[in-house]
PDB file of C-alpha atoms in Angstrom:
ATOM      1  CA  UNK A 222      92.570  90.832  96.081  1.00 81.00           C
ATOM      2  CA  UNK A 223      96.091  89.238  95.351  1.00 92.00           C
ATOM      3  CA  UNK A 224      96.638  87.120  92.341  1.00 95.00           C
ATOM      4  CA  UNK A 225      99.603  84.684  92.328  1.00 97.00           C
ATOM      5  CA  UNK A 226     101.486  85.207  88.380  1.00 94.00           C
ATOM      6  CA  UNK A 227     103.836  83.400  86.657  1.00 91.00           C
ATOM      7  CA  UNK A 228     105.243  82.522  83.116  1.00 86.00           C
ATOM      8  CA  UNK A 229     103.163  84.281  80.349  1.00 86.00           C
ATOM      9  CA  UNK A 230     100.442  85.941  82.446  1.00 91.00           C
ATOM     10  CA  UNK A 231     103.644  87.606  84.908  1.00 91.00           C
ATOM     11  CA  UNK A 232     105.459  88.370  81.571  1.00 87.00           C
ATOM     12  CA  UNK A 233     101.961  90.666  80.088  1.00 90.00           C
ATOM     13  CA  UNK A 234     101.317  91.739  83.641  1.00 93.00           C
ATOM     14  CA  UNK A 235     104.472  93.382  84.386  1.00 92.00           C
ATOM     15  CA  UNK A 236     104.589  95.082  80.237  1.00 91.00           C
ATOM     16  CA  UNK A 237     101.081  96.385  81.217  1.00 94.00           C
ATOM     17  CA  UNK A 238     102.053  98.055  84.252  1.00 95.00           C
ATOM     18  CA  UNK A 239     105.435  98.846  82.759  1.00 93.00           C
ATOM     19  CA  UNK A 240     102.801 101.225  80.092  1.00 93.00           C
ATOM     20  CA  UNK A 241     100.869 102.947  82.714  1.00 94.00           C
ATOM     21  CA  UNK A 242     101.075 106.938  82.956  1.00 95.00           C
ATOM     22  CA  UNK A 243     101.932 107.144  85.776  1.00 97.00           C
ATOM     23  CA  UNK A 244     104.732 104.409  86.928  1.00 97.00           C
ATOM     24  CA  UNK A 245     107.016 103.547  89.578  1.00 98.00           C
ATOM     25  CA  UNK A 246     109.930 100.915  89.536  1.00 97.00           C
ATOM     26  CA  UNK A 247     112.084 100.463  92.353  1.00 97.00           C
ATOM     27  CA  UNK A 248     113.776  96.835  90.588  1.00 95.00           C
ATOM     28  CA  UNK A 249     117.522  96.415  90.911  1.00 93.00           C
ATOM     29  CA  UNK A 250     118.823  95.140  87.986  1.00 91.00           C
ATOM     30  CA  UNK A 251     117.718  96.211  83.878  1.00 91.00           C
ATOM     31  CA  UNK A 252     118.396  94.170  81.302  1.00 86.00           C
ATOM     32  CA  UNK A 253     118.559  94.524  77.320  1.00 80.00           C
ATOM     33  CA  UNK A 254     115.655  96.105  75.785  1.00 78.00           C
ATOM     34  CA  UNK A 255     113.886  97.288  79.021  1.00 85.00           C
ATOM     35  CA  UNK A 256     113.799 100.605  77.869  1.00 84.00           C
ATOM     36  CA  UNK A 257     111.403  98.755  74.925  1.00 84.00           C
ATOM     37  CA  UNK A 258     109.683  97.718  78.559  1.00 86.00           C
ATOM     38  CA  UNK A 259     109.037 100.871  79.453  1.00 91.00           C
ATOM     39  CA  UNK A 260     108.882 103.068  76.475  1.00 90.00           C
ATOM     40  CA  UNK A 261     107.888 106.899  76.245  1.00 92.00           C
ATOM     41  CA  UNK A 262     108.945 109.074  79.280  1.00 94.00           C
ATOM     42  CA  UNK A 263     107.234 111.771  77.639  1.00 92.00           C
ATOM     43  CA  UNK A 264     103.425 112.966  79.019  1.00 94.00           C
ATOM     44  CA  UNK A 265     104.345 110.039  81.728  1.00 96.00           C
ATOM     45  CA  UNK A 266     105.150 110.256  85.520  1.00 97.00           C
ATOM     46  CA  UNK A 267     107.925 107.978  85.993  1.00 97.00           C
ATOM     47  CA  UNK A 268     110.017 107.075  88.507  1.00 98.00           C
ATOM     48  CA  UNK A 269     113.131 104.488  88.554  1.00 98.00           C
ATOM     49  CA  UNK A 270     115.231 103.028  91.471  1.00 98.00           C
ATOM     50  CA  UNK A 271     117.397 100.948  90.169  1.00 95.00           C
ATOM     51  CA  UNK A 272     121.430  98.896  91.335  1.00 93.00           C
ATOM     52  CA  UNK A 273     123.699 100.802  89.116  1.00 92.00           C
ATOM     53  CA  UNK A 274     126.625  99.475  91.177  1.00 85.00           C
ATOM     54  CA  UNK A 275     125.663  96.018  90.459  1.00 83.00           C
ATOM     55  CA  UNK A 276     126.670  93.992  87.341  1.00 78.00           C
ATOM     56  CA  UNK A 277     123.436  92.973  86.932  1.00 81.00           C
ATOM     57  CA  UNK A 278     122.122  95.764  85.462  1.00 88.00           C
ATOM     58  CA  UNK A 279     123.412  97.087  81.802  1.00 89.00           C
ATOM     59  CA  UNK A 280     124.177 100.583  82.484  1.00 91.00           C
ATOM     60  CA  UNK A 281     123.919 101.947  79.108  1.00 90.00           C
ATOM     61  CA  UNK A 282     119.863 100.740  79.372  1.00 92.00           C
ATOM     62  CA  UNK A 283     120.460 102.975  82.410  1.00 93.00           C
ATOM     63  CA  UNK A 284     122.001 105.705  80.159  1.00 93.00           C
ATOM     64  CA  UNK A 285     118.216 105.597  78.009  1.00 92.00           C
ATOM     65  CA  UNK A 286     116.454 106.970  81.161  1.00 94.00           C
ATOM     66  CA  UNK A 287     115.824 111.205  81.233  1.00 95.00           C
ATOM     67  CA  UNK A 288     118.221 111.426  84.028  1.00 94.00           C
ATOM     68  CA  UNK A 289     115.665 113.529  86.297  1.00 96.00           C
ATOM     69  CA  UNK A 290     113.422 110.089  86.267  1.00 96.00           C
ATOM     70  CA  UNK A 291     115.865 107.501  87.521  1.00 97.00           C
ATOM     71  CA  UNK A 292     117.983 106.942  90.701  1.00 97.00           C
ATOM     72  CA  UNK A 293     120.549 104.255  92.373  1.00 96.00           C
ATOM     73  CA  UNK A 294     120.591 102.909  95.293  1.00 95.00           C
ATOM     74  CA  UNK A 295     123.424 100.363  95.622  1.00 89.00           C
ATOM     75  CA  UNK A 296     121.607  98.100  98.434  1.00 90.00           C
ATOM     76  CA  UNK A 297     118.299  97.470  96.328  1.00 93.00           C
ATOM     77  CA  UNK A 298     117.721  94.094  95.391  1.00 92.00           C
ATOM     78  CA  UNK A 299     113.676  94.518  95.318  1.00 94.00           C
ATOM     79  CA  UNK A 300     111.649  94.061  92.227  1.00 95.00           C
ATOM     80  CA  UNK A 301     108.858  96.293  93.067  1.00 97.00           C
ATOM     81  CA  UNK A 302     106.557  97.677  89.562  1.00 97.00           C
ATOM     82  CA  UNK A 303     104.089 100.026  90.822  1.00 98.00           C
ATOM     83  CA  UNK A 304     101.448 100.984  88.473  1.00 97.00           C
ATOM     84  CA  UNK A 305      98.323 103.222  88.592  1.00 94.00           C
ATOM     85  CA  UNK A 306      96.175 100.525  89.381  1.00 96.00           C
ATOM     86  CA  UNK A 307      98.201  97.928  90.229  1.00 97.00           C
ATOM     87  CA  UNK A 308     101.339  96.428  91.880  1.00 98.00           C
ATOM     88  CA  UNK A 309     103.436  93.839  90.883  1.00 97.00           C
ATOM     89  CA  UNK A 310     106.098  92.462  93.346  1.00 97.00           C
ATOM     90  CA  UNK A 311     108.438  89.626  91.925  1.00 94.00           C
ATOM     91  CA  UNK A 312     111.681  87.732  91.231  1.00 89.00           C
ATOM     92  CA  UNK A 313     111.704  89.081  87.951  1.00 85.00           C
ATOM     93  CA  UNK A 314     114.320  91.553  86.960  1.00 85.00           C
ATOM     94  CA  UNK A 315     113.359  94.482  84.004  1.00 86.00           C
ATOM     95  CA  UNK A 316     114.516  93.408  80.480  1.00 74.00           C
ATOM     96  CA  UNK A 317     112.750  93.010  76.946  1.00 54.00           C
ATOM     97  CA  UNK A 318     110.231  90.191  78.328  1.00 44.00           C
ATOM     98  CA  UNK A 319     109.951  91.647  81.450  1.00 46.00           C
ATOM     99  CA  UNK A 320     111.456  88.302  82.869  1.00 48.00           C
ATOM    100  CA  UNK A 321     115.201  87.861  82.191  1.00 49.00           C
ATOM    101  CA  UNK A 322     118.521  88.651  83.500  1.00 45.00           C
ATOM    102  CA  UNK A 323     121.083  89.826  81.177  1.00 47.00           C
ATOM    103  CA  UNK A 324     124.759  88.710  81.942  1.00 37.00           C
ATOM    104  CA  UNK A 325     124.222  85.178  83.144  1.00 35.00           C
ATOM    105  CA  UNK A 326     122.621  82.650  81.008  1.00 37.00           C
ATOM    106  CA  UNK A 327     119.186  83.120  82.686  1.00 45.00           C
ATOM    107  CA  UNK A 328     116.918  81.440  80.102  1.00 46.00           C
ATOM    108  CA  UNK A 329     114.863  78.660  81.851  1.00 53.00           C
ATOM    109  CA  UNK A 330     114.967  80.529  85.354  1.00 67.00           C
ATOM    110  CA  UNK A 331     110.941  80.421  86.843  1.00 80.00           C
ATOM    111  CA  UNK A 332     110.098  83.380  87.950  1.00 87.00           C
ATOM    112  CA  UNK A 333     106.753  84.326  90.009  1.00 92.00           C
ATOM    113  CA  UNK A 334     105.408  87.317  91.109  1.00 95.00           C
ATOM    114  CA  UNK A 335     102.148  88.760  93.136  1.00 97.00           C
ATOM    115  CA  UNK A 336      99.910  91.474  91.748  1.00 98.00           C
ATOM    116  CA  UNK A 337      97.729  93.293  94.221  1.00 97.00           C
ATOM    117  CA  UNK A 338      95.881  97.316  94.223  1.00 97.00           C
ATOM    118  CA  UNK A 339      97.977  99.687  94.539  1.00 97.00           C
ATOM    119  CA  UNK A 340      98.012 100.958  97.776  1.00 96.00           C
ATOM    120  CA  UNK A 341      99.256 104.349  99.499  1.00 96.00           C
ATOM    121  CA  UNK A 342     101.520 101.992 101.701  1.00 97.00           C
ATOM    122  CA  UNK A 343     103.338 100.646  98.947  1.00 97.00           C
ATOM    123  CA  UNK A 344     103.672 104.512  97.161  1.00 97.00           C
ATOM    124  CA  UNK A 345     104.600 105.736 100.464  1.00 98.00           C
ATOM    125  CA  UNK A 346     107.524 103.114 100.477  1.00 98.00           C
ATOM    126  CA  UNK A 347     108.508 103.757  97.386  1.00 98.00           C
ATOM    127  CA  UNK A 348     108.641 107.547  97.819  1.00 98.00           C
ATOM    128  CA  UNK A 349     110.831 106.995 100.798  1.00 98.00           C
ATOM    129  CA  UNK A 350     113.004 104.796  99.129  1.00 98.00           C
ATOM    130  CA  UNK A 351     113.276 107.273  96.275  1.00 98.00           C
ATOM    131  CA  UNK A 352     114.272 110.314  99.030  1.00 97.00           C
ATOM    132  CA  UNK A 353     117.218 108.240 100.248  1.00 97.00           C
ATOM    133  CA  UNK A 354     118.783 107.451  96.728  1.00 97.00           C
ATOM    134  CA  UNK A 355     121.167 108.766  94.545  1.00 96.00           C
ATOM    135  CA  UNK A 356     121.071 111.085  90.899  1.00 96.00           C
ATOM    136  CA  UNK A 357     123.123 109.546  88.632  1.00 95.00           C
ATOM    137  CA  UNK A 358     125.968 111.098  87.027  1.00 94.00           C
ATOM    138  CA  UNK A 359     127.363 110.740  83.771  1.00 91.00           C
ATOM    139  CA  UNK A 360     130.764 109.802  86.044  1.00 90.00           C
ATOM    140  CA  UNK A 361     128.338 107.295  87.370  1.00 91.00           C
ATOM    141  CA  UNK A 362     127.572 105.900  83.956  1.00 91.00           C
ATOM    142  CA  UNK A 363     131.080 105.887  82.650  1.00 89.00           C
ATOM    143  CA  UNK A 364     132.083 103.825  86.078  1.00 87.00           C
ATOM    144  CA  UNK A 365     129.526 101.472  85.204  1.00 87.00           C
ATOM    145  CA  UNK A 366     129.880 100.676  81.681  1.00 87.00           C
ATOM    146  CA  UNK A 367     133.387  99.892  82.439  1.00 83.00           C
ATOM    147  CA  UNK A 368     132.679  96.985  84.774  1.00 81.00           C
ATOM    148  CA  UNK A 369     129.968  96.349  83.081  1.00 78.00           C
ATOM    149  CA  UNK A 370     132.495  95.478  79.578  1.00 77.00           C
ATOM    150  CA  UNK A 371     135.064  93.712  81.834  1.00 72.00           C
ATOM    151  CA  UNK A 372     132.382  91.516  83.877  1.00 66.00           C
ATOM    152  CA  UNK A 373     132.980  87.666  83.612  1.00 60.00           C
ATOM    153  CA  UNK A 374     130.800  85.390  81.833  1.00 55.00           C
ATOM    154  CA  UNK A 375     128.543  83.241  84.894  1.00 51.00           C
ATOM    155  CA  UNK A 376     127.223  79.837  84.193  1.00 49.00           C
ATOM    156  CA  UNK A 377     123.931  79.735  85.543  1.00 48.00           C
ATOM    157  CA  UNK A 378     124.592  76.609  87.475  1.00 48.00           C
ATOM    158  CA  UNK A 379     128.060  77.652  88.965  1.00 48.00           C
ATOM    159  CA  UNK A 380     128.826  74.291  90.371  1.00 43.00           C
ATOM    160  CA  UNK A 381     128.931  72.389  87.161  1.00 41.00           C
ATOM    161  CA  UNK A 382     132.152  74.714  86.182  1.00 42.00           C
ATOM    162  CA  UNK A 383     134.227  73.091  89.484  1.00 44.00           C
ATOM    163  CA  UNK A 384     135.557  69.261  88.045  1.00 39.00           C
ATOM    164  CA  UNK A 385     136.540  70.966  84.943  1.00 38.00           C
ATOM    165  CA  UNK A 386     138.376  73.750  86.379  1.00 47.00           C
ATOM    166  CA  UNK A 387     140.185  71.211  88.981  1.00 48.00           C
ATOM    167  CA  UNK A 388     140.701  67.766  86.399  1.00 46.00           C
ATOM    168  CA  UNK A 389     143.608  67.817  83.784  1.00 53.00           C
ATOM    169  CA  UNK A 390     146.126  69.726  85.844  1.00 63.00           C
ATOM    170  CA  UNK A 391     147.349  70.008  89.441  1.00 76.00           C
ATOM    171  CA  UNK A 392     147.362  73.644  90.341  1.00 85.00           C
ATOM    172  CA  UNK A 393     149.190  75.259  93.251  1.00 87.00           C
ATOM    173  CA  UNK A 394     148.042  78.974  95.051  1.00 88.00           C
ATOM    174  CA  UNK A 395     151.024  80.390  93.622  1.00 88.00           C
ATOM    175  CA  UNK A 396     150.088  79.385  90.120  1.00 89.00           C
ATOM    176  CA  UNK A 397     146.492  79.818  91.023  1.00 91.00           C
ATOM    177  CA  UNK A 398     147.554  83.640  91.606  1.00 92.00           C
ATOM    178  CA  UNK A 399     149.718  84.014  88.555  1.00 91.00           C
ATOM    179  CA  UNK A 400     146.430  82.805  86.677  1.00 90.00           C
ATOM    180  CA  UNK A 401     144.944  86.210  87.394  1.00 91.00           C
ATOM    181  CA  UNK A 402     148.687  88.537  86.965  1.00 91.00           C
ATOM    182  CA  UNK A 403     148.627  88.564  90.567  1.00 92.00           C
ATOM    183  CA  UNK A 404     151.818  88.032  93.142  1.00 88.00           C
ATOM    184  CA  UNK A 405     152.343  86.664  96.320  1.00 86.00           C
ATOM    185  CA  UNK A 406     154.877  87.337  98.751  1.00 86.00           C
ATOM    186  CA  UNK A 407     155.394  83.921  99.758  1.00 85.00           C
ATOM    187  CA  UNK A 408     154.212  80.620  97.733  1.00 80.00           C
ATOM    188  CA  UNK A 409     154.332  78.612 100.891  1.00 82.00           C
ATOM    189  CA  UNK A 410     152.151  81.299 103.220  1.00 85.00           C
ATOM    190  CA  UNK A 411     150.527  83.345 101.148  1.00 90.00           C
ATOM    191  CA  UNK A 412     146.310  83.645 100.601  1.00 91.00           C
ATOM    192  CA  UNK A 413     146.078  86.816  98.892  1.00 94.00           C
ATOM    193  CA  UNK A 414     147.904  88.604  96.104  1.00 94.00           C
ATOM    194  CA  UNK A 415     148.005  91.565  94.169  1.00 94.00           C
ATOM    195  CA  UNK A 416     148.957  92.206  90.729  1.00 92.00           C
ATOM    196  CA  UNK A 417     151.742  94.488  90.054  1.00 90.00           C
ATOM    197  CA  UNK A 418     149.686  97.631  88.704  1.00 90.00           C
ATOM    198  CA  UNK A 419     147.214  97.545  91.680  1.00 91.00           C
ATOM    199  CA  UNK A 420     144.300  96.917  89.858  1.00 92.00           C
ATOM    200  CA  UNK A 421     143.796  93.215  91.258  1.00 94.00           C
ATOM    201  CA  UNK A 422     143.331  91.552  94.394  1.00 95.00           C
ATOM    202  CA  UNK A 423     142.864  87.846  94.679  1.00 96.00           C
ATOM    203  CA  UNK A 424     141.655  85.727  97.454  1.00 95.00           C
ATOM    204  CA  UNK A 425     141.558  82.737  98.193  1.00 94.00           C
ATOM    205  CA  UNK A 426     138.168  81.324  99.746  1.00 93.00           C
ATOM    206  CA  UNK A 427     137.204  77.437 100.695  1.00 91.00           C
ATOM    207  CA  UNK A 428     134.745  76.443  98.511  1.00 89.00           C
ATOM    208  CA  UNK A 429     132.671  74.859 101.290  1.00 87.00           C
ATOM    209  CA  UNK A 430     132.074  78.097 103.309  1.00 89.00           C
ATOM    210  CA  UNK A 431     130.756  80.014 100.326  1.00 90.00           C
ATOM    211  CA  UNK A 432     126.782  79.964 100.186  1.00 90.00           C
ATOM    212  CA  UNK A 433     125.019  80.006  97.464  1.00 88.00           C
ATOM    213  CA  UNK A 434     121.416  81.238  97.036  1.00 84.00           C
ATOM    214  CA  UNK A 435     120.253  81.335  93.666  1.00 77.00           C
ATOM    215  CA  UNK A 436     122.622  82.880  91.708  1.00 78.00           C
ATOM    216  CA  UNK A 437     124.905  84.880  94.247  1.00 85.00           C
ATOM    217  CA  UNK A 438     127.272  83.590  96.166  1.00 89.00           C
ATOM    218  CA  UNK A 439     128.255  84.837  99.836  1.00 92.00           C
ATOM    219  CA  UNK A 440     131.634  84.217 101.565  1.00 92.00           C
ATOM    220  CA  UNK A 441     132.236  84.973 105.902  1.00 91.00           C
ATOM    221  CA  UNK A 442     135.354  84.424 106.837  1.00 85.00           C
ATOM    222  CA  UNK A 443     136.268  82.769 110.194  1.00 75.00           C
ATOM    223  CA  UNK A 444     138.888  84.067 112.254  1.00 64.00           C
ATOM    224  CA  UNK A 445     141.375  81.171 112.855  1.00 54.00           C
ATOM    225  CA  UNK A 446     143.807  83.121 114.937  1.00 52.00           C
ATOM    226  CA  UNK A 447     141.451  83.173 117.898  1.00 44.00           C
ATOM    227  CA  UNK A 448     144.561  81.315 120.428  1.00 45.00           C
ATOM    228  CA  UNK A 449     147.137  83.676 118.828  1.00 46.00           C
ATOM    229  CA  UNK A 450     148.525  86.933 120.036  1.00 50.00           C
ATOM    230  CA  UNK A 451     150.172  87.532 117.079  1.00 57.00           C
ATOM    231  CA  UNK A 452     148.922  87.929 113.228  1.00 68.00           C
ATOM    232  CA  UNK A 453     151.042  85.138 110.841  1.00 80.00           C
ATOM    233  CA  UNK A 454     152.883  86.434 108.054  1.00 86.00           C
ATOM    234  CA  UNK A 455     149.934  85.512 105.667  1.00 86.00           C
ATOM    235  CA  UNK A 456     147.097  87.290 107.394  1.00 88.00           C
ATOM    236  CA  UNK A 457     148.418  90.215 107.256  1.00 90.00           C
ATOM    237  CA  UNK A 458     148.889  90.010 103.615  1.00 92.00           C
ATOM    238  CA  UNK A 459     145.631  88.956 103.459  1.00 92.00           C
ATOM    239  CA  UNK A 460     144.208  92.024 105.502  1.00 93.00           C
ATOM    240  CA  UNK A 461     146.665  94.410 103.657  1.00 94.00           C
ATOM    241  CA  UNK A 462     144.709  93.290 100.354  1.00 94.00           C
ATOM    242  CA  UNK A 463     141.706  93.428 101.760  1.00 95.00           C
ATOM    243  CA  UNK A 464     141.995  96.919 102.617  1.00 94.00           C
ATOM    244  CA  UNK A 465     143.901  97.651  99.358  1.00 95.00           C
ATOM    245  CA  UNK A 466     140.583  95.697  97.618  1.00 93.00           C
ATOM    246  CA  UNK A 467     138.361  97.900  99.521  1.00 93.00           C
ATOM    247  CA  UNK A 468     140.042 101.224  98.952  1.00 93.00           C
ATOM    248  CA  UNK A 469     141.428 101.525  95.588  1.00 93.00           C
ATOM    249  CA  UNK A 470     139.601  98.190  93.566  1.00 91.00           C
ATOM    250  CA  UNK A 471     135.715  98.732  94.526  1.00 90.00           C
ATOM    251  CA  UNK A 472     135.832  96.622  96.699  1.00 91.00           C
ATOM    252  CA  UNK A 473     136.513  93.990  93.837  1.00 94.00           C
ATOM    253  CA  UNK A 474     139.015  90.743  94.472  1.00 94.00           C
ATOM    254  CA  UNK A 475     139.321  87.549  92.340  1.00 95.00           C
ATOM    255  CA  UNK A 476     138.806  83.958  93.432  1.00 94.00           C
ATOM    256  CA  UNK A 477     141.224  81.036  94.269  1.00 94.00           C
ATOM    257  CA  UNK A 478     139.081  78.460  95.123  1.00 92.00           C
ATOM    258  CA  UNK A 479     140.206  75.651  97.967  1.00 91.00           C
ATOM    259  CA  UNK A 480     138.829  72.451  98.863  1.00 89.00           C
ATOM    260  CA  UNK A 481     140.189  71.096 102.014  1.00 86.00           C
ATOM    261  CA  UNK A 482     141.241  67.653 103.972  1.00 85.00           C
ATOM    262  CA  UNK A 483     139.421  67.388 106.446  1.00 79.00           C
ATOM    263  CA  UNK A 484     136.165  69.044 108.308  1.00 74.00           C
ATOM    264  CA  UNK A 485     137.456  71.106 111.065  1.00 72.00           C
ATOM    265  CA  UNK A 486     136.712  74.914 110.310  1.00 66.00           C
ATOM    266  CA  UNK A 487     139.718  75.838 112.621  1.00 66.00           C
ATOM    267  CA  UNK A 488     142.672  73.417 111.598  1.00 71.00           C
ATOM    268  CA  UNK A 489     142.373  72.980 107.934  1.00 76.00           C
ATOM    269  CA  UNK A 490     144.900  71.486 105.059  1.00 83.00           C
ATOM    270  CA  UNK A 491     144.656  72.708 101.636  1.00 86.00           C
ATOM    271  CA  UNK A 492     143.392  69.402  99.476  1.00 88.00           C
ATOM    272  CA  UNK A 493     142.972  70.910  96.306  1.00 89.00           C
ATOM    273  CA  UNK A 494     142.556  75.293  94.987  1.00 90.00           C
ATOM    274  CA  UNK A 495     142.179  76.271  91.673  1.00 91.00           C
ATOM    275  CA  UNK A 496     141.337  79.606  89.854  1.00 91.00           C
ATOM    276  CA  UNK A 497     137.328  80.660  89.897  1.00 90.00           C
ATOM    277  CA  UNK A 498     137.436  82.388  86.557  1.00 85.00           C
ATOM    278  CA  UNK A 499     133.740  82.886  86.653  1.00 83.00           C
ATOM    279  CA  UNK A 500     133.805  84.334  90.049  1.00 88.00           C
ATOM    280  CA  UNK A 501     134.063  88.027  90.861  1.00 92.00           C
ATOM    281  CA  UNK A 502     133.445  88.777  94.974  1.00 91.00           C
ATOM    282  CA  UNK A 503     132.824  92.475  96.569  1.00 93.00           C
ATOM    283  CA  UNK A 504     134.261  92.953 100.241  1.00 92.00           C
ATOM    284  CA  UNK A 505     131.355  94.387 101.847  1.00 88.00           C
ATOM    285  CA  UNK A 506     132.426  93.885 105.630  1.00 88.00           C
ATOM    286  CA  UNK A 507     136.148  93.918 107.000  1.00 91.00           C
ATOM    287  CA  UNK A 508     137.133  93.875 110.351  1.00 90.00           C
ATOM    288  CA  UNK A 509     140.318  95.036 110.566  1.00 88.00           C
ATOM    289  CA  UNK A 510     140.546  93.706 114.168  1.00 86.00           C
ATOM    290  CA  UNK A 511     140.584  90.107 113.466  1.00 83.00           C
ATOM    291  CA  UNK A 512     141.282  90.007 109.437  1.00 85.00           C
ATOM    292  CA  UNK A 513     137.619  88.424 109.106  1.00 89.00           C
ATOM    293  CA  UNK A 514     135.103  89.601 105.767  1.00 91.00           C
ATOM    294  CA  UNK A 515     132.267  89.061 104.103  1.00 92.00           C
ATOM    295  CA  UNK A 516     131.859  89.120 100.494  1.00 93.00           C
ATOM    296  CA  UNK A 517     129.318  88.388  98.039  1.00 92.00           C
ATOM    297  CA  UNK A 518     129.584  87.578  94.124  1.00 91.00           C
ATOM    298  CA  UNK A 519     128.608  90.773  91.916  1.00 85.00           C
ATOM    299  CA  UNK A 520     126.394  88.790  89.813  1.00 57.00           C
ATOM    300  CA  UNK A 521     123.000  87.429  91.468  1.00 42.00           C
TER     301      UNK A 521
END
């Protein structure tokens, strides 16, 4: 039998599970305080999969865990609380209430969540999941807790930031760049920078191809050179960055945010751009073929 859980009664369901002796957790992202969630390791069976590599989760609640009892895997995005008796599958990340999202303002976010027997199907999942990730290493750690200090402050509703970052002053891609420390080759061709040290990429994206769903954002590229032999000047910038972003940043860039003319994906004038302070993006496809990527915000 399945029973449907929300507000209070998923908050006490998942801290009763969260107590059992013998416990399994494959949930990406850990909050403040769910070690509190979890409590003793010792005389307990406990297993943790967790998204180190995502700035959702504090790593130094990560740090808590007996290292022999916890894993990453950097593609998990599953909330999965598996319990002696019971299962708990739901939206809600691990933190002190067993409901909240440390990083990005989540307080008022509904969560819901499904509690069913624990079954050998969903161990068996969880023990293949737990096969195919990785022990974490103190290099691990420090890694995290360093993008976890420099991570940007996200509004929960990410569209009410846009007027004010565009009203009161008229800004151009160059300055947009110089916002972030970054420089451009050329103000009049350029979409991509890099600051001087290395250390940052920018971007720039139009604000009507990236898709949000819930709180992370996703960005695909079109390629626009598709009647073109040649690369222009500015693409291969762009790619250069790219591959500099993938290679030596994480995989990191920064956001200059366009708005354009008119409709057509394939002829486009910039209208308006300004710098998306709140947004950080991860490159997580590039094909250096065409110049064309996908990214996604590192905050979800």
């Amino acid at each position: 039998m399945m029973e449907f859980l929300t507000g209070a009664a998923l908050h006490k369901a998942v801290a009763t599970i969260a107590k059992s002796k013998r416990l399994r957790c494959a949930v990406a992202f850990w909050g403040a305080g769910a070690e509190k969630l979890v409590g003793e390791f010792k005389h307990r069976d406990i297993k943790i999969i967790c998204n180190l590599n995502h700035l959702g989760t504090n790593p130094r609640v990560v740090a808590a865990f007996p290292r022999a009892c916890v894993k990453r895997h950097d593609d998990l995005h599953a909330k999965v609380y598996i319990g002696s008796k019971y299962t708990i599958v739901t939206s809600a990340n691990a933190s002190a209430d067993g409901l909240g999202f440390e990083g990005v303002e989540a307080d008022g976010w509904i969560e819901a969540g499904i509690r069913f027997r624990t079954s050998q199907e969903i161990v068996a999942w969880f023990n293949r999941l737990w096969t195919i990730s990785e022990r974490i290493t103190d290099a691990d750690i420090d890694t995290a807790i360093r993008a976890w200090l420099a991570r940007p402050k996200i509004p929960r509703r990410p569209l009410e930031i846009v007027s004010s970052q565009v009203n009161g002053r008229k800004w151009t891609r160059q300055a947009c760049f110089q916002h972030f420390d970054a420089l451009c080759r050329n103000p009049r061709w350029s979409w991509s920078a890099r600051s001087a040290d290395g250390k940052t990429v920018v971007m720039t994206m139009w604000e009507d191809e990236i898709v949000w769903k819930g709180r992370t954002a996703t960005y695909q590229s079109l390629s626009r050179n598709v009647t073109r032999k040649r690369k222009r000047p500015g693409e291969t910038e762009r790619l250069e960055n790219l591959k500099w972003a993938r290679d030596h940043c994480g995989g990191l860039v920064r956001v200059v945010m366009m708005t354009a003319t008119n409709k057509d994906p394939y002829s486009r004038k910039i209208a308006t751009c300004y710098p998306a302070d709140h947004l950080i993006m991860r490159i997580g496809q590039l094909d250096e073929g065409n110049g064309t990527f996908r990214a996604e915000s590192v905050t979800s």
